[in-house]
Amino acid sequence: MKKKIVLLLMLLIVPMSIMIAQELPLVPDKPGTFTILNRTDYVGYDCGFTKGEITANLERIADVVSVIRQNPVLSDIRGFEGRARIYNLNCKEVGGYGIPSRISFEFSSWYKRKDGTITMGTIEPPEWSIYLNQAKPGWGASYSHDDKRGYFTAPLKKRTPEPGIDVYDGEWFVIYDASRPPYWIPVTVNEAFAAVRENSKKEKNEIAAQYLNEFIEKEWNDIPEDFRDKPAYFGGGISRVTHKPGYGDQDSIFPRIVKVNPEYWNRQLPRQAIQIINFNAVQNKVYLRQLKEEYLEKNSTSHDLKRFEESFGMEDIQRLVPLIGK
């Protein structure tokens, strides 16, 4: 009985994609096509955008897809069917402007059934996303600090390889108008603690609330007055707000607390125009190449996505810059 349970647990632990791939070999040389899954309902009915603005925005989205498709994996499609699917985003983002959207590039791999017929997987295929007009990024590395005020965290390690391109932690990219004010601005320690105090009032247990407030005020009093109007960082104690990016010898471990800068947006441009783009693009090509080869060996349907990610480099990224303001 114990052996059966152990075997069952092992089967559950094995990734489903690998289990399927062992039965369904890929067909990497089969030519594929690319389709944009056009839709007009990607904008919420309560966002206030007109039909004309949405139609014009779809043209801008098509421009982005066209530029991305200059990548060699998407210009000479083999082994998969490519699709671009449009998703809606929060149109009422604090400090936001314009029509936000997400373009998901899907890689539906061709594979061979047991009977020898060739088909493709279309249910939740591997995908890569790019976000338009969303100044508060949806990155996994950028979690929300305070939704009401639009506060969120931003990585400390930032590099600007050229005007209009910022990269955080070597893989989180922002494409923007370098002539405009900064797209994010710091949240001060004062502002961050005001949010913490307000959120602490949601605690209904009186005893817990008392201790919580005591801890918060102690942490507040430990911050020198000279730092309270300076940028805040996410880290530390109960409040999760501190005035420095780390402690001890570790001085770069707490991300900045920031918010979208309303002054970044050029409001002379129509709302359908693209003013900021963000996406994840790992630049460790050796790592991606190893994954690509491993996935091909195991017939994983993520193989074609890794082919794209490995090939998606600075030339592809640079081609996006002229789309800003269009």
mmCIF file of C-alpha atoms in Angstrom:
data_model
loop_
_atom_site.group_PDB
_atom_site.id
_atom_site.type_symbol
_atom_site.label_atom_id
_atom_site.label_comp_id
_atom_site.label_asym_id
_atom_site.label_seq_id
_atom_site.Cartn_x
_atom_site.Cartn_y
_atom_site.Cartn_z
ATOM 1 C CA MET A 1 0.000 0.000 0.000
ATOM 2 C CA LYS A 2 2.817 2.399 0.916
ATOM 3 C CA LYS A 3 4.538 1.686 -2.413
ATOM 4 C CA LYS A 4 1.344 2.570 -4.272
ATOM 5 C CA ILE A 5 1.052 5.855 -2.403
ATOM 6 C CA VAL A 6 4.701 6.737 -3.114
ATOM 7 C CA LEU A 7 4.213 5.932 -6.811
ATOM 8 C CA LEU A 8 1.089 8.097 -6.952
ATOM 9 C CA LEU A 9 2.926 11.023 -5.350
ATOM 10 C CA MET A 10 5.784 10.662 -7.829
ATOM 11 C CA LEU A 11 3.359 10.809 -10.724
ATOM 12 C CA LEU A 12 1.775 13.931 -9.312
ATOM 13 C CA ILE A 13 5.145 15.616 -8.915
ATOM 14 C CA VAL A 14 6.265 14.971 -12.513
ATOM 15 C CA PRO A 15 5.405 18.058 -14.612
ATOM 16 C CA MET A 16 2.380 17.426 -16.801
ATOM 17 C CA SER A 17 4.097 18.897 -19.850
ATOM 18 C CA ILE A 18 6.884 16.307 -19.603
ATOM 19 C CA MET A 19 4.411 13.442 -19.162
ATOM 20 C CA ILE A 20 2.513 14.529 -22.259
ATOM 21 C CA ALA A 21 5.680 15.175 -24.258
ATOM 22 C CA GLN A 22 6.860 11.617 -23.753
ATOM 23 C CA GLU A 23 3.759 10.440 -25.636
ATOM 24 C CA LEU A 24 3.478 13.264 -28.158
ATOM 25 C CA PRO A 25 6.722 13.985 -30.061
ATOM 26 C CA LEU A 26 7.117 17.468 -31.505
ATOM 27 C CA VAL A 27 7.178 18.169 -35.232
ATOM 28 C CA PRO A 28 9.740 21.021 -35.222
ATOM 29 C CA ASP A 29 10.086 21.421 -39.003
ATOM 30 C CA LYS A 30 6.401 21.790 -39.888
ATOM 31 C CA PRO A 31 5.694 25.298 -41.256
ATOM 32 C CA GLY A 32 3.207 27.344 -39.275
ATOM 33 C CA THR A 33 1.220 30.542 -39.661
ATOM 34 C CA PHE A 34 0.521 33.584 -37.499
ATOM 35 C CA THR A 35 -2.853 35.079 -36.614
ATOM 36 C CA ILE A 36 -3.950 38.141 -34.659
ATOM 37 C CA LEU A 37 -7.096 37.247 -32.737
ATOM 38 C CA ASN A 38 -8.814 40.592 -33.199
ATOM 39 C CA ARG A 39 -11.371 41.633 -30.625
ATOM 40 C CA THR A 40 -13.035 44.914 -29.684
ATOM 41 C CA ASP A 41 -14.196 43.914 -26.205
ATOM 42 C CA TYR A 42 -10.721 44.060 -24.633
ATOM 43 C CA VAL A 43 -11.649 47.426 -23.112
ATOM 44 C CA GLY A 44 -14.102 47.500 -20.217
ATOM 45 C CA TYR A 45 -17.511 49.036 -20.888
ATOM 46 C CA ASP A 46 -17.010 51.460 -17.976
ATOM 47 C CA CYS A 47 -13.648 52.801 -19.186
ATOM 48 C CA GLY A 48 -15.174 55.596 -21.256
ATOM 49 C CA PHE A 49 -13.205 55.047 -24.461
ATOM 50 C CA THR A 50 -15.050 55.609 -27.721
ATOM 51 C CA LYS A 51 -15.451 53.066 -30.499
ATOM 52 C CA GLY A 52 -13.213 55.204 -32.685
ATOM 53 C CA GLU A 53 -10.477 55.267 -30.062
ATOM 54 C CA ILE A 54 -10.632 51.492 -29.665
ATOM 55 C CA THR A 55 -10.503 50.955 -33.436
ATOM 56 C CA ALA A 56 -7.471 53.235 -33.701
ATOM 57 C CA ASN A 57 -5.848 51.503 -30.728
ATOM 58 C CA LEU A 58 -6.243 48.140 -32.465
ATOM 59 C CA GLU A 59 -4.208 49.568 -35.336
ATOM 60 C CA ARG A 60 -1.470 50.535 -32.873
ATOM 61 C CA ILE A 61 -1.586 47.018 -31.394
ATOM 62 C CA ALA A 62 -1.213 45.592 -34.914
ATOM 63 C CA ASP A 63 1.883 47.799 -35.343
ATOM 64 C CA VAL A 64 3.409 46.321 -32.190
ATOM 65 C CA VAL A 65 2.681 42.792 -33.386
ATOM 66 C CA SER A 66 4.226 43.589 -36.763
ATOM 67 C CA VAL A 67 7.415 44.864 -35.124
ATOM 68 C CA ILE A 68 7.683 41.860 -32.787
ATOM 69 C CA ARG A 69 7.164 39.555 -35.765
ATOM 70 C CA GLN A 70 10.393 40.822 -37.328
ATOM 71 C CA ASN A 71 12.070 38.476 -34.862
ATOM 72 C CA PRO A 72 13.426 35.483 -36.845
ATOM 73 C CA VAL A 73 11.447 32.871 -34.884
ATOM 74 C CA LEU A 74 8.186 34.685 -35.704
ATOM 75 C CA SER A 75 9.091 35.685 -39.264
ATOM 76 C CA ASP A 76 9.912 32.120 -40.325
ATOM 77 C CA ILE A 77 7.478 30.065 -38.275
ATOM 78 C CA ARG A 78 8.292 26.389 -37.964
ATOM 79 C CA GLY A 79 7.089 23.855 -35.446
ATOM 80 C CA PHE A 80 4.181 25.879 -34.116
ATOM 81 C CA GLU A 81 1.189 28.068 -34.898
ATOM 82 C CA GLY A 82 1.641 31.636 -33.681
ATOM 83 C CA ARG A 83 -1.208 33.741 -32.344
ATOM 84 C CA ALA A 84 -1.483 37.179 -30.763
ATOM 85 C CA ARG A 85 -4.332 37.431 -28.261
ATOM 86 C CA ILE A 86 -5.404 40.778 -26.790
ATOM 87 C CA TYR A 87 -6.372 41.114 -23.146
ATOM 88 C CA ASN A 88 -7.797 44.025 -21.201
ATOM 89 C CA LEU A 89 -6.004 45.674 -18.290
ATOM 90 C CA ASN A 90 -7.068 47.992 -15.491
ATOM 91 C CA CYS A 91 -8.207 51.148 -17.292
ATOM 92 C CA LYS A 92 -8.548 53.018 -13.987
ATOM 93 C CA GLU A 93 -4.988 52.679 -12.827
ATOM 94 C CA VAL A 94 -3.993 55.451 -10.412
ATOM 95 C CA GLY A 95 -2.090 58.044 -12.425
ATOM 96 C CA GLY A 96 -2.813 56.256 -15.706
ATOM 97 C CA TYR A 97 -3.786 57.564 -19.134
ATOM 98 C CA GLY A 98 -4.635 56.042 -22.481
ATOM 99 C CA ILE A 99 -5.967 52.624 -23.441
ATOM 100 C CA PRO A 100 -4.024 49.858 -21.653
ATOM 101 C CA SER A 101 -3.757 46.362 -23.081
ATOM 102 C CA ARG A 102 -1.758 43.166 -22.971
ATOM 103 C CA ILE A 103 -0.704 41.277 -26.104
ATOM 104 C CA SER A 104 -0.098 37.591 -25.475
ATOM 105 C CA PHE A 105 2.024 35.843 -28.119
ATOM 106 C CA GLU A 106 1.009 32.183 -28.071
ATOM 107 C CA PHE A 107 3.163 29.301 -29.305
ATOM 108 C CA SER A 108 0.953 26.310 -30.131
ATOM 109 C CA SER A 109 3.406 23.532 -30.958
ATOM 110 C CA TRP A 110 2.771 20.912 -33.610
ATOM 111 C CA TYR A 111 3.057 17.354 -32.324
ATOM 112 C CA LYS A 112 2.337 13.851 -33.545
ATOM 113 C CA ARG A 113 -0.420 11.722 -32.063
ATOM 114 C CA LYS A 114 0.004 8.033 -31.372
ATOM 115 C CA ASP A 115 -1.868 7.234 -34.586
ATOM 116 C CA GLY A 116 0.623 9.299 -36.593
ATOM 117 C CA THR A 117 -1.632 12.295 -37.280
ATOM 118 C CA ILE A 118 -0.213 15.759 -36.683
ATOM 119 C CA THR A 119 -2.075 18.286 -34.544
ATOM 120 C CA MET A 120 -1.305 21.244 -32.290
ATOM 121 C CA GLY A 121 -2.023 22.183 -28.699
ATOM 122 C CA THR A 122 -4.334 25.170 -28.338
ATOM 123 C CA ILE A 123 -5.382 24.887 -24.686
ATOM 124 C CA GLU A 124 -3.315 27.327 -22.610
ATOM 125 C CA PRO A 125 -0.269 27.195 -24.897
ATOM 126 C CA PRO A 126 3.082 28.653 -23.765
ATOM 127 C CA GLU A 127 3.028 32.427 -24.197
ATOM 128 C CA TRP A 128 5.012 35.661 -23.879
ATOM 129 C CA SER A 129 3.297 38.953 -23.053
ATOM 130 C CA ILE A 130 3.938 42.626 -23.727
ATOM 131 C CA TYR A 131 2.018 45.390 -21.930
ATOM 132 C CA LEU A 132 0.970 48.681 -23.508
ATOM 133 C CA ASN A 133 0.080 51.903 -21.648
ATOM 134 C CA GLN A 134 0.404 50.189 -18.273
ATOM 135 C CA ALA A 135 2.834 52.354 -16.337
ATOM 136 C CA LYS A 136 2.393 50.261 -13.194
ATOM 137 C CA PRO A 137 3.979 47.032 -14.444
ATOM 138 C CA GLY A 138 2.428 43.659 -13.841
ATOM 139 C CA TRP A 139 5.767 41.993 -13.270
ATOM 140 C CA GLY A 140 6.130 39.258 -10.715
ATOM 141 C CA ALA A 141 9.010 41.281 -9.316
ATOM 142 C CA SER A 142 6.788 44.302 -8.785
ATOM 143 C CA TYR A 143 4.069 43.557 -6.280
ATOM 144 C CA SER A 144 1.605 46.096 -4.966
ATOM 145 C CA HIS A 145 2.323 48.045 -1.801
ATOM 146 C CA ASP A 146 -0.910 50.039 -1.682
ATOM 147 C CA ASP A 147 -3.581 49.700 -4.379
ATOM 148 C CA LYS A 148 -5.686 52.674 -3.275
ATOM 149 C CA ARG A 149 -2.846 55.133 -3.796
ATOM 150 C CA GLY A 150 -1.221 53.187 -6.599
ATOM 151 C CA TYR A 151 1.985 52.555 -4.658
ATOM 152 C CA PHE A 152 4.138 49.648 -5.817
ATOM 153 C CA THR A 153 7.735 48.502 -5.662
ATOM 154 C CA ALA A 154 10.455 48.865 -8.276
ATOM 155 C CA PRO A 155 13.797 47.013 -8.468
ATOM 156 C CA LEU A 156 16.889 48.956 -7.424
ATOM 157 C CA LYS A 157 19.119 47.689 -10.224
ATOM 158 C CA LYS A 158 18.331 49.867 -13.218
ATOM 159 C CA ARG A 159 20.273 50.313 -16.431
ATOM 160 C CA THR A 160 19.567 52.574 -19.412
ATOM 161 C CA PRO A 161 21.318 51.027 -22.442
ATOM 162 C CA GLU A 162 20.034 53.907 -24.589
ATOM 163 C CA PRO A 163 17.453 56.714 -24.356
ATOM 164 C CA GLY A 164 13.937 55.323 -24.137
ATOM 165 C CA ILE A 165 14.984 51.886 -22.848
ATOM 166 C CA ASP A 166 15.320 51.023 -19.169
ATOM 167 C CA VAL A 167 16.028 47.528 -17.879
ATOM 168 C CA TYR A 168 15.610 46.435 -14.265
ATOM 169 C CA ASP A 169 17.438 43.453 -12.778
ATOM 170 C CA GLY A 170 18.663 42.605 -16.254
ATOM 171 C CA GLU A 171 15.325 41.380 -17.581
ATOM 172 C CA TRP A 172 12.388 43.733 -16.832
ATOM 173 C CA PHE A 173 12.171 46.287 -19.661
ATOM 174 C CA VAL A 174 10.372 49.622 -19.923
ATOM 175 C CA ILE A 175 10.165 51.399 -23.290
ATOM 176 C CA TYR A 176 9.209 55.065 -22.913
ATOM 177 C CA ASP A 177 9.495 58.647 -24.166
ATOM 178 C CA ALA A 178 12.841 59.859 -22.842
ATOM 179 C CA SER A 179 11.864 63.511 -23.416
ATOM 180 C CA ARG A 180 9.039 63.276 -20.863
ATOM 181 C CA PRO A 181 9.270 63.494 -17.057
ATOM 182 C CA PRO A 182 10.058 60.212 -15.228
ATOM 183 C CA TYR A 183 7.337 57.572 -15.585
ATOM 184 C CA TRP A 184 7.653 56.663 -11.877
ATOM 185 C CA ILE A 185 8.291 58.974 -8.938
ATOM 186 C CA PRO A 186 9.362 58.072 -5.391
ATOM 187 C CA VAL A 187 6.908 57.696 -2.539
ATOM 188 C CA THR A 188 8.264 59.425 0.553
ATOM 189 C CA VAL A 189 8.571 57.820 3.968
ATOM 190 C CA ASN A 190 5.845 60.182 5.189
ATOM 191 C CA GLU A 191 3.488 59.096 2.403
ATOM 192 C CA ALA A 192 4.204 55.399 2.874
ATOM 193 C CA PHE A 193 3.623 55.533 6.639
ATOM 194 C CA ALA A 194 0.359 57.427 6.140
ATOM 195 C CA ALA A 195 -0.824 54.492 4.021
ATOM 196 C CA VAL A 196 0.361 51.996 6.644
ATOM 197 C CA ARG A 197 -1.519 53.815 9.411
ATOM 198 C CA GLU A 198 -4.695 53.915 7.359
ATOM 199 C CA ASN A 199 -4.474 50.230 6.481
ATOM 200 C CA SER A 200 -3.829 49.314 10.113
ATOM 201 C CA LYS A 201 -7.291 50.637 10.995
ATOM 202 C CA LYS A 202 -8.763 47.617 9.206
ATOM 203 C CA GLU A 203 -7.683 45.393 12.109
ATOM 204 C CA LYS A 204 -10.872 44.597 14.038
ATOM 205 C CA ASN A 205 -9.331 42.878 17.039
ATOM 206 C CA GLU A 206 -8.709 45.624 19.605
ATOM 207 C CA ILE A 207 -5.737 43.940 21.288
ATOM 208 C CA ALA A 208 -4.093 43.092 17.971
ATOM 209 C CA ALA A 209 -4.741 46.636 16.741
ATOM 210 C CA GLN A 210 -3.124 48.098 19.852
ATOM 211 C CA TYR A 211 0.048 46.047 19.452
ATOM 212 C CA LEU A 212 0.109 46.732 15.704
ATOM 213 C CA ASN A 213 -0.076 50.498 16.211
ATOM 214 C CA GLU A 214 2.608 50.368 18.885
ATOM 215 C CA PHE A 215 4.987 48.552 16.536
ATOM 216 C CA ILE A 216 4.215 50.941 13.675
ATOM 217 C CA GLU A 217 4.825 54.045 15.778
ATOM 218 C CA LYS A 218 8.042 52.609 17.190
ATOM 219 C CA GLU A 219 9.328 52.017 13.678
ATOM 220 C CA TRP A 220 8.264 55.539 12.730
ATOM 221 C CA ASN A 221 10.127 57.045 15.687
ATOM 222 C CA ASP A 222 13.249 55.077 14.766
ATOM 223 C CA ILE A 223 13.456 56.882 11.419
ATOM 224 C CA PRO A 224 15.479 60.119 11.644
ATOM 225 C CA GLU A 225 13.376 63.199 10.875
ATOM 226 C CA ASP A 226 15.744 64.204 8.081
ATOM 227 C CA PHE A 227 14.722 61.064 6.145
ATOM 228 C CA ARG A 228 10.949 61.310 6.444
ATOM 229 C CA ASP A 229 10.525 63.400 3.313
ATOM 230 C CA LYS A 230 12.955 61.249 1.372
ATOM 231 C CA PRO A 231 12.247 58.121 -0.742
ATOM 232 C CA ALA A 232 10.813 55.082 1.027
ATOM 233 C CA TYR A 233 11.876 51.471 0.577
ATOM 234 C CA PHE A 234 9.864 48.295 1.046
ATOM 235 C CA GLY A 235 11.396 46.223 3.795
ATOM 236 C CA GLY A 236 12.115 46.090 7.478
ATOM 237 C CA GLY A 237 9.586 45.498 10.259
ATOM 238 C CA ILE A 238 5.823 45.390 10.684
ATOM 239 C CA SER A 239 5.210 48.529 8.616
ATOM 240 C CA ARG A 240 7.330 47.190 5.731
ATOM 241 C CA VAL A 241 8.555 50.764 5.249
ATOM 242 C CA THR A 242 12.121 51.895 5.766
ATOM 243 C CA HIS A 243 14.278 54.887 4.842
ATOM 244 C CA LYS A 244 17.215 52.915 3.460
ATOM 245 C CA PRO A 245 17.663 50.211 0.799
ATOM 246 C CA GLY A 246 19.093 47.631 3.185
ATOM 247 C CA TYR A 247 20.874 47.045 6.458
ATOM 248 C CA GLY A 248 24.367 46.116 7.534
ATOM 249 C CA ASP A 249 26.541 45.053 4.628
ATOM 250 C CA GLN A 250 23.468 44.401 2.488
ATOM 251 C CA ASP A 251 22.636 47.829 1.127
ATOM 252 C CA SER A 252 20.630 46.907 -1.982
ATOM 253 C CA ILE A 253 17.974 44.442 -0.882
ATOM 254 C CA PHE A 254 14.881 46.596 -0.299
ATOM 255 C CA PRO A 255 13.091 47.786 -3.469
ATOM 256 C CA ARG A 256 11.929 51.364 -3.852
ATOM 257 C CA ILE A 257 8.306 52.285 -3.193
ATOM 258 C CA VAL A 258 7.107 54.336 -6.162
ATOM 259 C CA LYS A 259 3.968 55.494 -7.950
ATOM 260 C CA VAL A 260 3.059 56.376 -11.519
ATOM 261 C CA ASN A 261 3.925 59.961 -12.387
ATOM 262 C CA PRO A 262 0.797 61.608 -13.902
ATOM 263 C CA GLU A 263 3.111 64.188 -15.504
ATOM 264 C CA TYR A 264 4.771 61.529 -17.657
ATOM 265 C CA TRP A 265 1.794 61.235 -19.985
ATOM 266 C CA ASN A 266 1.605 63.520 -23.014
ATOM 267 C CA ARG A 267 -2.088 64.378 -22.850
ATOM 268 C CA GLN A 268 -1.857 66.158 -26.193
ATOM 269 C CA LEU A 269 -1.713 62.713 -27.757
ATOM 270 C CA PRO A 270 -4.937 60.787 -28.358
ATOM 271 C CA ARG A 271 -5.793 58.119 -25.811
ATOM 272 C CA GLN A 272 -5.261 55.327 -28.345
ATOM 273 C CA ALA A 273 -1.583 56.249 -28.739
ATOM 274 C CA ILE A 274 1.083 54.053 -27.130
ATOM 275 C CA GLN A 275 3.119 55.980 -24.574
ATOM 276 C CA ILE A 276 4.807 53.252 -22.546
ATOM 277 C CA ILE A 277 5.577 49.552 -23.032
ATOM 278 C CA ASN A 278 6.863 46.993 -20.568
ATOM 279 C CA PHE A 279 7.738 43.295 -20.740
ATOM 280 C CA ASN A 280 10.046 40.607 -19.405
ATOM 281 C CA ALA A 281 12.958 39.516 -21.583
ATOM 282 C CA VAL A 282 15.652 37.398 -19.930
ATOM 283 C CA GLN A 283 19.047 38.365 -21.349
ATOM 284 C CA ASN A 284 20.929 35.318 -20.068
ATOM 285 C CA LYS A 285 21.002 33.612 -23.440
ATOM 286 C CA VAL A 286 23.183 30.723 -22.268
ATOM 287 C CA TYR A 287 20.531 29.785 -19.715
ATOM 288 C CA LEU A 288 17.739 30.070 -22.302
ATOM 289 C CA ARG A 289 19.694 27.996 -24.815
ATOM 290 C CA GLN A 290 20.100 25.226 -22.260
ATOM 291 C CA LEU A 291 16.370 25.276 -21.532
ATOM 292 C CA LYS A 292 15.548 25.245 -25.243
ATOM 293 C CA GLU A 293 17.719 22.202 -25.856
ATOM 294 C CA GLU A 294 16.362 20.407 -22.793
ATOM 295 C CA TYR A 295 12.771 21.060 -23.863
ATOM 296 C CA LEU A 296 13.468 19.797 -27.380
ATOM 297 C CA GLU A 297 15.008 16.628 -25.989
ATOM 298 C CA LYS A 298 11.947 16.059 -23.796
ATOM 299 C CA ASN A 299 9.504 17.112 -26.529
ATOM 300 C CA SER A 300 8.159 19.849 -24.261
ATOM 301 C CA THR A 301 5.632 22.192 -25.872
ATOM 302 C CA SER A 302 7.579 25.074 -24.267
ATOM 303 C CA HIS A 303 10.429 24.481 -26.722
ATOM 304 C CA ASP A 304 9.236 27.046 -29.291
ATOM 305 C CA LEU A 305 8.650 29.706 -26.634
ATOM 306 C CA LYS A 306 12.235 29.274 -25.450
ATOM 307 C CA ARG A 307 13.443 29.506 -29.043
ATOM 308 C CA PHE A 308 11.731 32.885 -29.245
ATOM 309 C CA GLU A 309 12.982 34.092 -25.866
ATOM 310 C CA GLU A 310 16.543 33.111 -26.726
ATOM 311 C CA SER A 311 16.389 34.967 -30.037
ATOM 312 C CA PHE A 312 14.621 38.066 -28.659
ATOM 313 C CA GLY A 313 17.509 40.482 -28.153
ATOM 314 C CA MET A 314 18.386 44.168 -28.143
ATOM 315 C CA GLU A 315 17.717 44.609 -31.863
ATOM 316 C CA ASP A 316 14.130 43.450 -31.310
ATOM 317 C CA ILE A 317 13.814 45.725 -28.284
ATOM 318 C CA GLN A 318 15.262 48.755 -30.082
ATOM 319 C CA ARG A 319 12.654 48.405 -32.833
ATOM 320 C CA LEU A 320 9.931 49.096 -30.258
ATOM 321 C CA VAL A 321 11.209 52.557 -29.318
ATOM 322 C CA PRO A 322 9.826 54.370 -32.444
ATOM 323 C CA LEU A 323 6.332 53.073 -31.593
ATOM 324 C CA ILE A 324 6.164 55.335 -28.541
ATOM 325 C CA GLY A 325 3.916 58.318 -29.202
ATOM 326 C CA LYS A 326 2.301 56.726 -32.252
#
